[in-house]
Tab-separated table of C-alpha atoms in Angstrom:
chain	number	residue	atom	x	y	z
H	1148	MET	CA	21.534	-50.490	29.208
H	1149	THR	CA	18.371	-50.067	27.697
H	1150	SER	CA	17.675	-48.180	24.242
H	1151	ARG	CA	15.124	-45.526	23.618
H	1152	VAL	CA	11.864	-46.557	22.432
H	1153	ASP	CA	9.066	-43.662	21.283
H	1154	VAL	CA	5.740	-44.390	23.152
H	1155	VAL	CA	3.330	-44.171	20.339
H	1156	GLU	CA	-0.571	-43.899	21.474
H	1157	LYS	CA	-2.168	-46.440	19.569
H	1158	PRO	CA	-5.181	-44.268	17.081
H	1159	SER	CA	-8.712	-44.806	18.013
H	1160	ASN	CA	-10.845	-45.531	14.836
H	1161	ASP	CA	-11.741	-41.865	14.353
H	1162	LYS	CA	-8.429	-40.762	14.651
H	1163	LYS	CA	-7.396	-43.643	12.213
H	1164	SER	CA	-9.815	-42.592	9.204
H	1165	LYS	CA	-8.361	-39.254	9.995
H	1166	THR	CA	-4.555	-39.836	9.176
H	1167	GLU	CA	-5.485	-42.365	6.484
H	1168	ALA	CA	-7.861	-39.168	4.755
H	1169	LEU	CA	-4.353	-37.167	5.382
H	1170	ARG	CA	-1.983	-39.831	3.639
H	1171	GLN	CA	-4.206	-40.245	0.589
H	1172	THR	CA	-4.213	-36.190	0.436
H	1173	LEU	CA	-1.064	-36.058	0.768
H	1174	LYS	CA	-0.390	-39.173	-2.064
H	1175	VAL	CA	-2.200	-36.968	-4.188
H	1176	GLN	CA	-0.472	-33.823	-3.747
H	1177	LEU	CA	3.222	-34.271	-3.136
H	1178	ASP	CA	5.464	-34.806	-5.690
H	1179	TYR	CA	6.540	-37.891	-5.633
H	1180	ASP	CA	9.590	-37.674	-7.769
H	1181	GLN	CA	11.066	-35.379	-6.090
H	1182	LEU	CA	10.432	-37.150	-2.860
H	1183	THR	CA	12.776	-39.516	-4.746
H	1184	ASN	CA	15.263	-36.966	-5.510
H	1185	CYS	CA	16.265	-36.709	-2.388
H	1186	MET	CA	19.664	-38.621	-2.036
H	1187	ARG	CA	19.984	-38.599	1.871
H	1188	CYS	CA	23.558	-36.692	1.616
H	1189	GLY	CA	22.597	-34.274	4.203
H	1190	PHE	CA	24.160	-31.405	2.957
H	1191	CYS	CA	21.007	-29.589	3.816
H	1192	LEU	CA	21.700	-30.186	7.525
H	1193	PRO	CA	23.439	-27.657	7.988
H	1194	ALA	CA	21.642	-25.277	6.211
H	1195	CYS	CA	18.366	-25.590	8.237
H	1196	PRO	CA	18.045	-23.388	11.945
H	1197	THR	CA	15.424	-26.105	13.360
H	1198	PHE	CA	18.567	-28.713	12.962
H	1199	LYS	CA	21.011	-26.234	14.329
H	1200	ILE	CA	19.024	-26.106	17.175
H	1201	THR	CA	17.643	-29.467	18.202
H	1202	GLY	CA	20.163	-31.871	16.435
H	1203	MET	CA	17.311	-34.055	15.363
H	1204	GLU	CA	16.522	-35.585	12.349
H	1205	ALA	CA	13.648	-35.021	12.001
H	1206	GLU	CA	14.563	-31.266	12.474
H	1207	SER	CA	15.877	-31.253	9.196
H	1208	PRO	CA	15.216	-31.245	5.198
H	1209	ARG	CA	15.887	-34.799	4.883
H	1210	GLY	CA	14.898	-35.967	7.908
H	1211	ARG	CA	10.941	-34.206	6.563
H	1212	ILE	CA	11.383	-35.447	3.310
H	1213	SER	CA	11.659	-39.124	4.539
H	1214	LEU	CA	8.476	-38.614	6.922
H	1215	MET	CA	6.358	-36.951	3.761
H	1216	LYS	CA	7.528	-40.215	1.926
H	1217	ALA	CA	6.963	-43.020	5.006
H	1218	ALA	CA	3.506	-41.401	5.186
H	1219	VAL	CA	2.861	-41.524	1.361
H	1220	ASP	CA	4.460	-44.846	1.236
H	1221	GLY	CA	2.042	-46.602	4.119
H	1222	LEU	CA	4.766	-46.851	6.244
H	1223	MET	CA	4.180	-44.577	8.744
H	1224	GLU	CA	0.580	-42.652	10.258
H	1225	PRO	CA	0.507	-39.270	9.045
H	1226	GLY	CA	-0.385	-37.814	12.866
H	1227	ILE	CA	-0.033	-35.301	15.353
H	1228	ALA	CA	4.326	-35.919	15.794
H	1229	PHE	CA	4.017	-35.537	11.936
H	1230	GLU	CA	2.172	-32.158	11.629
H	1231	ASP	CA	4.379	-30.594	13.980
H	1232	GLN	CA	7.606	-31.688	12.283
H	1233	MET	CA	5.972	-30.213	8.835
H	1234	ASN	CA	4.789	-27.082	11.308
H	1235	HIS	CA	8.138	-27.072	12.886
H	1236	CYS	CA	9.823	-25.844	8.869
H	1237	LEU	CA	10.053	-22.093	8.757
H	1238	GLY	CA	10.183	-22.585	4.974
H	1239	CYS	CA	13.602	-20.132	4.984
H	1240	ARG	CA	14.613	-22.196	2.075
H	1241	ALA	CA	17.884	-22.525	2.601
H	1242	CYS	CA	18.437	-26.232	2.096
H	1243	GLU	CA	17.962	-25.986	-1.355
H	1244	PRO	CA	21.055	-23.714	-2.501
H	1245	ALA	CA	22.934	-26.501	-0.856
H	1246	CYS	CA	21.093	-29.570	-2.326
H	1247	PRO	CA	23.246	-31.025	-4.780
H	1248	ALA	CA	20.206	-33.021	-6.373
H	1249	ASP	CA	18.590	-29.759	-6.916
H	1250	VAL	CA	15.845	-31.067	-5.023
H	1251	LYS	CA	11.853	-28.711	-5.136
H	1252	TYR	CA	11.887	-28.611	-0.858
H	1253	GLY	CA	9.669	-25.461	-0.637
H	1254	GLN	CA	7.543	-26.997	-2.886
H	1255	LEU	CA	7.251	-30.033	-0.965
H	1256	ILE	CA	7.004	-28.914	2.701
H	1257	GLU	CA	4.120	-25.847	1.099
H	1258	GLN	CA	2.408	-29.198	-0.711
H	1259	ALA	CA	2.295	-30.852	2.799
H	1260	LYS	CA	1.566	-28.435	4.907
H	1261	ASP	CA	-1.754	-27.832	2.207
H	1262	ALA	CA	-2.873	-31.484	2.549
H	1263	ILE	CA	-2.121	-31.268	6.512
H	1264	GLU	CA	-4.763	-27.392	6.974
H	1265	LYS	CA	-7.580	-29.863	5.181
H	1266	HIS	CA	-6.981	-32.499	7.704
H	1267	THR	CA	-5.968	-31.253	11.137
H	1268	THR	CA	-7.854	-30.888	14.037
H	1269	GLN	CA	-5.155	-29.130	15.891
H	1270	HIS	CA	-6.684	-25.600	15.934
H	1271	ARG	CA	-8.812	-24.734	18.513
H	1272	THR	CA	-12.396	-22.753	16.996
H	1273	TRP	CA	-11.149	-19.420	17.907
H	1274	VAL	CA	-8.041	-19.821	15.965
H	1275	LYS	CA	-9.959	-21.657	12.820
H	1276	GLY	CA	-11.886	-18.599	12.747
H	1277	LEU	CA	-8.861	-16.324	12.957
H	1278	ARG	CA	-7.595	-18.112	10.325
H	1279	TYR	CA	-10.242	-17.692	8.351
H	1280	MET	CA	-10.505	-14.345	8.452
H	1281	MET	CA	-7.312	-12.995	8.609
H	1282	LEU	CA	-5.795	-15.282	5.462
H	1283	LYS	CA	-8.942	-15.141	3.516
H	1284	LYS	CA	-11.464	-12.496	4.308
H	1285	VAL	CA	-8.737	-9.372	5.588
H	1286	VAL	CA	-5.279	-10.425	3.964
H	1287	PRO	CA	-6.241	-10.950	0.662
H	1288	ASN	CA	-8.807	-7.910	0.835
H	1289	GLN	CA	-6.772	-4.327	0.120
H	1290	LYS	CA	-9.310	-1.876	1.567
H	1291	ARG	CA	-9.667	-4.342	4.873
H	1292	MET	CA	-5.716	-4.071	5.489
H	1293	GLN	CA	-6.552	-0.293	5.287
H	1294	LEU	CA	-8.787	-0.481	8.105
H	1295	VAL	CA	-5.702	-2.534	9.886
H	1296	GLY	CA	-3.713	-0.288	8.514
H	1297	ARG	CA	-5.848	2.925	9.968
H	1298	GLY	CA	-6.292	1.265	13.468
H	1299	LEU	CA	-2.858	0.751	13.878
H	1300	GLN	CA	-1.894	4.299	12.980
H	1301	LEU	CA	-5.003	5.094	15.736
H	1302	TYR	CA	-3.330	2.851	18.081
H	1303	LYS	CA	-0.133	4.429	18.102
H	1304	LYS	CA	-1.033	8.170	17.714
H	1305	SER	CA	-3.569	8.444	20.376
H	1306	GLY	CA	-1.599	7.490	22.799
H	1307	LEU	CA	-3.739	3.967	23.517
H	1308	GLN	CA	-0.377	1.981	23.349
H	1309	LYS	CA	1.656	3.973	25.727
H	1310	PHE	CA	-1.310	3.959	28.576
H	1311	VAL	CA	-1.733	0.171	27.492
H	1312	GLN	CA	2.016	-0.606	28.367
H	1313	LYS	CA	2.550	2.369	30.983
H	1314	THR	CA	-0.409	0.413	33.298
H	1315	GLY	CA	0.434	-2.993	32.398
H	1316	ALA	CA	-3.005	-4.076	30.213
H	1317	ALA	CA	-0.147	-5.947	28.141
H	1318	ALA	CA	0.562	-8.125	30.342
H	1319	VAL	CA	-2.873	-10.014	29.346
H	1320	LEU	CA	-1.416	-11.168	26.242
H	1321	SER	CA	0.938	-14.320	26.640
H	1322	ALA	CA	4.698	-13.382	26.940
H	1323	HIS	CA	5.576	-13.549	23.042
H	1324	MET	CA	2.549	-11.372	22.108
H	1325	LYS	CA	3.397	-8.927	24.939
H	1326	ASP	CA	6.935	-8.901	23.410
H	1327	MET	CA	5.432	-8.358	19.545
H	1328	GLU	CA	3.150	-5.359	20.414
H	1329	MET	CA	6.615	-3.403	21.493
H	1330	VAL	CA	7.344	-3.077	17.491
H	1331	ILE	CA	4.238	-2.715	16.362
H	1332	PRO	CA	4.859	-0.851	12.923
H	1333	ASP	CA	3.005	2.553	12.035
H	1334	GLY	CA	-0.170	1.947	10.236
H	1335	SER	CA	-1.404	4.144	7.561
H	1336	GLY	CA	-5.397	4.074	6.359
H	1337	LYS	CA	-3.910	5.304	2.587
H	1338	GLY	CA	-1.610	3.533	0.544
H	1339	VAL	CA	0.668	4.599	-2.358
H	1340	VAL	CA	-1.903	4.896	-5.484
H	1341	GLU	CA	-4.639	6.858	-3.180
H	1342	GLN	CA	-2.230	9.043	-2.096
H	1343	LEU	CA	0.819	9.459	-5.165
H	1344	GLY	CA	-1.651	8.276	-7.663
H	1345	THR	CA	-1.037	5.153	-10.426
H	1346	PHE	CA	1.622	6.326	-12.597
H	1347	ILE	CA	4.950	8.231	-11.057
H	1348	PRO	CA	7.684	9.725	-14.260
H	1349	ALA	CA	11.081	9.169	-13.677
H	1350	LYS	CA	12.679	11.990	-12.621
H	1351	GLY	CA	15.592	14.387	-14.953
H	1352	ILE	CA	15.764	15.223	-18.482
H	1353	ALA	CA	17.744	12.054	-19.933
H	1354	GLU	CA	15.611	9.278	-20.964
H	1355	LYS	CA	13.559	7.173	-18.914
H	1356	VAL	CA	15.527	3.770	-18.271
H	1357	ALA	CA	12.512	1.408	-18.207
H	1358	THR	CA	9.227	1.134	-17.234
H	1359	VAL	CA	8.462	-0.788	-13.629
H	1360	ALA	CA	4.841	-1.694	-12.316
H	1361	MET	CA	5.473	-1.533	-8.370
H	1362	PHE	CA	3.765	-4.748	-5.789
H	1363	ARG	CA	2.614	-2.660	-3.487
H	1364	GLY	CA	2.175	-5.328	-1.058
H	1365	CYS	CA	-0.756	-5.490	1.690
H	1366	MET	CA	1.275	-5.189	4.664
H	1367	MET	CA	4.193	-2.744	2.670
H	1368	ASP	CA	1.353	-0.501	1.720
H	1369	THR	CA	-0.719	-0.373	4.838
H	1370	MET	CA	2.023	-0.450	8.083
H	1371	PHE	CA	5.522	0.026	6.254
H	1372	TYR	CA	3.531	2.816	3.495
H	1373	GLU	CA	7.225	5.515	4.490
H	1374	THR	CA	8.894	2.199	2.659
H	1375	ASN	CA	6.517	1.611	-0.706
H	1376	ARG	CA	7.170	6.176	-0.795
H	1377	LYS	CA	11.157	5.685	-0.509
H	1378	THR	CA	10.529	3.155	-3.376
H	1379	ILE	CA	9.154	4.711	-5.676
H	1380	ALA	CA	11.085	7.819	-4.854
H	1381	LEU	CA	14.351	6.214	-5.177
H	1382	LEU	CA	12.930	4.359	-8.510
H	1383	SER	CA	12.447	7.556	-10.195
H	1384	GLU	CA	15.389	9.260	-9.256
H	1385	ALA	CA	17.343	6.316	-10.941
H	1386	GLY	CA	15.503	6.624	-14.047
H	1387	PHE	CA	12.276	4.861	-13.814
H	1388	ASP	CA	8.855	5.592	-14.932
H	1389	ILE	CA	6.750	3.691	-11.892
H	1390	VAL	CA	3.129	1.936	-12.813
H	1391	ILE	CA	0.981	0.847	-9.417
H	1392	PRO	CA	-2.110	-1.132	-11.082
H	1393	GLU	CA	-4.588	-0.838	-8.905
H	1394	THR	CA	-6.354	-3.557	-9.295
H	1395	GLN	CA	-2.985	-6.138	-7.876
H	1396	ARG	CA	-4.363	-7.909	-4.851
H	1397	CYS	CA	-1.780	-9.667	-2.015
H	1398	CYS	CA	0.936	-11.889	-3.573
H	1399	GLY	CA	-0.583	-14.924	-1.196
H	1400	ALA	CA	2.359	-15.976	0.613
H	1401	MET	CA	0.778	-16.043	3.726
H	1402	GLN	CA	-1.525	-17.933	2.830
H	1403	ALA	CA	0.652	-20.180	0.663
H	1404	HIS	CA	3.091	-20.407	3.717
H	1405	SER	CA	0.021	-21.271	5.982
H	1406	GLY	CA	-1.480	-24.200	3.738
H	1407	GLU	CA	-4.008	-22.212	1.922
H	1408	VAL	CA	-2.406	-22.676	-1.497
H	1409	ASP	CA	-5.992	-22.400	-3.498
H	1410	VAL	CA	-6.152	-19.110	-1.702
H	1411	ALA	CA	-2.902	-18.071	-2.363
H	1412	LYS	CA	-3.605	-19.432	-6.390
H	1413	ALA	CA	-6.622	-16.777	-6.284
H	1414	GLN	CA	-4.464	-14.231	-5.393
H	1415	ALA	CA	-1.656	-15.355	-8.096
H	1416	ARG	CA	-4.322	-15.335	-11.436
H	1417	ASP	CA	-6.055	-11.517	-10.358
H	1418	ASN	CA	-2.271	-10.309	-10.239
H	1419	ILE	CA	-1.374	-11.588	-13.415
H	1420	LYS	CA	-4.555	-9.823	-15.089
H	1421	ALA	CA	-4.025	-6.422	-12.887
H	1422	PHE	CA	0.242	-6.639	-14.178
H	1423	ARG	CA	-0.632	-7.973	-17.807
H	1424	ASN	CA	-1.488	-5.381	-19.146
H	1425	SER	CA	0.988	-2.565	-17.687
H	1426	GLY	CA	3.642	-2.309	-20.293
H	1427	ALA	CA	5.816	-2.890	-17.669
H	1428	ASP	CA	9.295	-3.824	-18.081
H	1429	PHE	CA	10.032	-5.297	-14.633
H	1430	ILE	CA	7.764	-5.542	-11.857
H	1431	VAL	CA	9.425	-4.793	-8.627
H	1432	SER	CA	9.069	-6.153	-5.074
H	1433	ASN	CA	10.630	-4.439	-2.228
H	1434	ALA	CA	9.675	-7.441	0.465
H	1435	GLY	CA	12.306	-10.491	0.333
H	1436	GLY	CA	9.030	-12.665	1.226
H	1437	CYS	CA	6.399	-11.258	-1.434
H	1438	GLY	CA	9.328	-11.477	-4.707
H	1439	ALA	CA	9.584	-15.085	-3.950
H	1440	LEU	CA	5.993	-15.642	-4.481
H	1441	LEU	CA	5.658	-13.538	-7.292
H	1442	VAL	CA	8.866	-15.031	-9.046
H	1443	GLU	CA	7.249	-18.683	-9.066
H	1444	TYR	CA	3.555	-17.483	-10.083
H	1445	ASP	CA	4.668	-19.757	-12.534
H	1446	ILE	CA	4.974	-23.136	-10.456
H	1447	LEU	CA	2.268	-21.994	-8.877
H	1448	LEU	CA	0.168	-22.684	-11.862
H	1449	LYS	CA	1.640	-25.085	-13.282
H	1450	ASP	CA	-1.172	-27.171	-12.849
H	1451	GLU	CA	-3.333	-24.019	-14.666
H	1452	PRO	CA	-2.522	-24.452	-18.500
H	1453	GLU	CA	-4.700	-21.288	-19.215
H	1454	TYR	CA	-2.472	-19.308	-17.157
H	1455	GLN	CA	0.825	-20.518	-17.851
H	1456	ALA	CA	1.787	-17.968	-20.954
H	1457	ASP	CA	0.835	-15.244	-18.743
H	1458	ALA	CA	1.895	-16.454	-15.587
H	1459	THR	CA	5.700	-17.548	-16.912
H	1460	TRP	CA	5.174	-13.681	-18.694
H	1461	PHE	CA	5.089	-12.329	-14.890
H	1462	ALA	CA	7.719	-14.356	-13.337
H	1463	LYS	CA	10.643	-13.453	-15.862
H	1464	ARG	CA	9.775	-9.715	-15.034
H	1465	VAL	CA	9.985	-10.015	-10.851
H	1466	LEU	CA	12.948	-8.670	-9.398
H	1467	ASP	CA	13.947	-7.225	-5.860
H	1468	VAL	CA	14.310	-3.297	-5.890
H	1469	SER	CA	18.086	-3.371	-4.869
H	1470	THR	CA	18.552	-5.613	-7.846
H	1471	LEU	CA	16.461	-3.527	-10.178
H	1472	LEU	CA	18.786	-0.288	-9.023
H	1473	MET	CA	21.748	-2.200	-8.665
H	1474	LYS	CA	21.770	-4.177	-12.672
H	1475	HIS	CA	19.574	-1.806	-14.154
H	1476	GLY	CA	19.248	1.836	-12.989
H	1477	ARG	CA	21.077	5.372	-13.612
H	1478	LYS	CA	23.640	5.217	-10.495
H	1479	LEU	CA	22.899	7.034	-7.534
H	1480	THR	CA	24.745	8.923	-4.928
H	1481	TYR	CA	25.125	7.542	-1.307
H	1482	HIS	CA	26.364	9.109	1.859
H	1483	TYR	CA	25.872	8.990	5.254
H	1484	ASN	CA	25.776	12.415	7.423
H	1485	THR	CA	26.891	12.123	11.020
H	1486	SER	CA	26.241	15.858	11.489
H	1487	GLY	CA	29.577	15.893	12.972
H	1488	GLU	CA	28.294	14.323	16.127
H	1489	THR	CA	30.733	11.569	15.769
H	1490	THR	CA	34.146	10.789	14.082
H	1491	THR	CA	34.084	7.228	14.486
H	1492	LEU	CA	32.293	5.400	11.298
H	1493	PRO	CA	29.001	4.182	12.492
H	1494	ILE	CA	29.086	0.584	11.798
H	1495	VAL	CA	26.273	-1.103	9.519
H	1496	THR	CA	25.655	-4.853	9.260
H	1497	TYR	CA	22.690	-6.364	6.901
H	1498	GLN	CA	20.421	-9.727	7.635
H	1499	ASP	CA	19.815	-11.035	4.409
H	1500	SER	CA	16.026	-12.140	3.698
H	1501	CYS	CA	16.185	-15.975	3.095
H	1502	HIS	CA	13.034	-15.680	0.421
H	1503	LEU	CA	15.689	-12.856	-1.440
H	1504	ARG	CA	18.856	-14.837	-1.344
H	1505	ASN	CA	17.626	-18.534	-1.920
H	1506	VAL	CA	14.186	-17.960	-3.840
H	1507	MET	CA	14.859	-14.617	-5.664
H	1508	LYS	CA	18.824	-15.432	-6.577
H	1509	GLY	CA	19.396	-11.789	-4.541
H	1510	GLY	CA	21.450	-11.339	-2.082
H	1511	GLU	CA	24.637	-9.518	-3.147
H	1512	ALA	CA	22.772	-6.420	-4.515
H	1513	PRO	CA	21.544	-5.000	-1.305
H	1514	ARG	CA	25.491	-5.620	-0.531
H	1515	GLN	CA	26.729	-3.992	-3.315
H	1516	LEU	CA	24.183	-0.827	-3.086
H	1517	LEU	CA	25.638	-0.258	0.794
H	1518	LYS	CA	29.040	-0.627	-0.252
H	1519	GLN	CA	27.965	2.766	-2.357
H	1520	VAL	CA	27.251	4.366	0.594
H	1521	SER	CA	30.297	6.511	1.881
H	1522	GLY	CA	30.514	7.180	5.407
H	1523	ILE	CA	29.804	4.136	6.947
H	1524	GLN	CA	31.956	0.555	8.154
H	1525	LEU	CA	29.417	-2.419	6.614
H	1526	VAL	CA	30.584	-5.697	8.725
H	1527	GLU	CA	29.421	-8.837	7.283
H	1528	MET	CA	27.917	-10.719	10.445
H	1529	LYS	CA	28.655	-14.203	10.641
H	1530	ALA	CA	25.589	-16.235	9.459
H	1531	ALA	CA	23.808	-13.345	8.477
H	1532	SER	CA	22.434	-15.759	5.339
H	1533	SER	CA	20.915	-17.745	8.246
H	1534	CYS	CA	17.359	-17.205	8.839
H	1535	CYS	CA	16.226	-14.783	11.619
H	1536	GLY	CA	13.210	-16.377	12.931
H	1537	SER	CA	10.945	-14.539	11.467
H	1538	ALA	CA	9.378	-16.593	8.082
H	1539	GLY	CA	6.280	-14.975	7.832
H	1540	THR	CA	3.869	-15.901	10.322
H	1541	TYR	CA	6.434	-18.560	11.558
H	1542	ASN	CA	7.447	-15.940	15.008
H	1543	LEU	CA	3.631	-15.927	15.535
H	1544	THR	CA	2.926	-19.837	15.420
H	1545	GLN	CA	5.926	-21.106	16.412
H	1546	PRO	CA	7.228	-18.723	18.832
H	1547	GLU	CA	9.692	-21.440	21.141
H	1548	MET	CA	11.368	-22.046	18.038
H	1549	ALA	CA	11.351	-18.600	16.687
H	1550	ASN	CA	12.884	-16.792	19.891
H	1551	GLN	CA	15.451	-19.519	20.135
H	1552	ILE	CA	16.620	-18.875	16.682
H	1553	LEU	CA	16.685	-14.863	17.154
H	1554	GLU	CA	18.889	-15.836	20.171
H	1555	HIS	CA	21.478	-17.093	18.120
H	1556	LYS	CA	20.994	-15.070	15.527
H	1557	MET	CA	21.862	-11.828	18.008
H	1558	CYS	CA	24.667	-13.191	19.143
H	1559	ASP	CA	26.357	-12.864	15.705
H	1560	VAL	CA	24.628	-9.558	15.080
H	1561	ASN	CA	26.499	-8.211	18.838
H	1562	GLU	CA	29.972	-9.646	17.855
H	1563	THR	CA	30.211	-6.995	14.665
H	1564	MET	CA	29.156	-4.268	17.430
H	1565	ALA	CA	27.066	-2.316	14.658
H	1566	ASN	CA	24.969	0.868	14.969
H	1567	ARG	CA	22.612	-0.626	12.386
H	1568	ILE	CA	21.161	-3.482	10.957
H	1569	ILE	CA	19.784	-3.378	8.181
H	1570	THR	CA	16.860	-6.196	5.942
H	1571	SER	CA	15.184	-6.393	3.067
H	1572	ASN	CA	12.145	-7.736	4.134
H	1573	PRO	CA	9.537	-6.693	6.546
H	1574	GLY	CA	8.818	-9.502	9.121
H	1575	CYS	CA	12.772	-9.903	9.485
H	1576	GLN	CA	12.781	-6.164	9.965
H	1577	LEU	CA	9.959	-6.611	12.933
H	1578	GLN	CA	11.400	-9.378	13.992
H	1579	MET	CA	15.411	-7.969	14.541
H	1580	GLN	CA	14.284	-4.969	16.301
H	1581	LEU	CA	12.593	-7.961	19.024
H	1582	GLY	CA	15.691	-9.126	18.965
H	1583	VAL	CA	17.627	-5.495	19.661
H	1584	ASN	CA	14.706	-5.210	22.058
H	1585	LYS	CA	15.899	-8.782	23.790
H	1586	HIS	CA	18.951	-9.183	23.144
H	1587	GLY	CA	20.794	-6.320	21.745
H	1588	ASN	CA	23.865	-5.185	23.649
H	1589	ASN	CA	23.141	-1.729	22.505
H	1590	ASN	CA	19.146	-0.844	23.133
H	1591	GLU	CA	20.190	1.691	20.358
H	1592	ILE	CA	20.635	-0.293	17.381
H	1593	ILE	CA	18.144	0.932	14.635
H	1594	VAL	CA	16.792	-1.398	12.454
H	1595	GLU	CA	15.649	-0.422	8.643
H	1596	HIS	CA	14.377	-1.447	5.676
H	1597	ILE	CA	17.601	-1.224	3.311
H	1598	ILE	CA	15.231	1.488	0.972
H	1599	ASP	CA	14.852	4.023	4.101
H	1600	PHE	CA	18.242	3.411	4.507
H	1601	LEU	CA	19.599	4.426	1.035
H	1602	TYR	CA	17.008	7.530	0.413
H	1603	ASP	CA	17.996	8.935	3.880
H	1604	CYS	CA	22.000	8.843	2.317
H	1605	LEU	CA	20.328	10.170	-1.271
H	1606	GLN	CA	23.110	12.630	-2.062
H	1607	ARG	CA	21.452	15.584	-4.206
H	1608	VAL	CA	18.063	14.910	-5.063
H	1609	GLU	CA	14.763	16.679	-4.374
H	1610	ARG	CA	13.136	15.192	-2.303
H	1611	VAL	CA	9.377	13.828	-2.489
H	1612	GLU	CA	7.408	14.259	0.860
């Protein structure tokens, strides 16, 4: 019986020079202490979504760290296979809470991806152009994001979307992009600053609880504007004055996870300047993916001593909106009203935002808030903390793996018999809606951000419309 061997293509001189350049960059950028901290114990394996799907060692955090170290030590050429394994990682960071050695895997994978983007030859010309346009020109610029939001608004409200779907014009897209087109959110050409101003006072005659500076986000403010508006309304009801620094930018998470760390750092510096003089006791985020980077601005800028004091000030004040409401706000009353339609309580289940749970350590606050809502059954799904496959842009760049993860996730959802899926991150919300469309046992399942759900359940409140 012959054993399996991997056939490795002999690299050309040009490929050798590129892989050697990548190796040298990895050697400079990767934190070698973290590479050696990994004890190869394997506690990360059952926490890793890609390992659970494939069962391959290289598809695990331990395996990827081994590959990084081997590349840095000159034991292997960091070629296309190396790049692919790094890019297969969702960056969910579920391995970090499971790690007894406290290995900072999230930092390692971002350092590796940043090095890869400096040298990769895999991107086609149009992909390079699209990455440059979106990650460096559009997403960091709020005005340009508002144009995107206005375009989405026009696409959906003009009837163009229905026409595209009815005529089959969407068939020119890939199967996955066609699926994603079905869950495009409603856009808005104006965000909270343009529609509500930069200061919203706490409601009621009681003394305010605290002043909160709101991180409005790029996608949240243009594609999920209503969630931002309802966030402000709930915070005001809970006793907070809300300030919205007008010069803030995208958090930088999308860029950091895509290997554009320098762009992320520039946005972090701008955001710190925008929030530093806000007078805020807290900085609030309503998107788990954004919050996870905001709370690590001090780590992101650790090599810039001139920003360390302000970055630490910023990071220490960042909280997810659920945590802020649960721990610091006035107690609000929530009730789900079925309007007499049925005597059976609706079933609600919660899907974790990986970054909220694993990085911000905020997985319990959303559940505690949902438990305060009368008139529902809260049913915990199996493996609710496991990634849904969204992971920022992962479901666009790695659709095959993302779909496999999503299909497994929807099996767990279907077991709960839920009428509603609640989450705390816009990417998760879209991904779970895609899951309902493709794999749900009930296509009438509603997928909502927790803020939208709580706002609609809020009792005795004068709505801010």
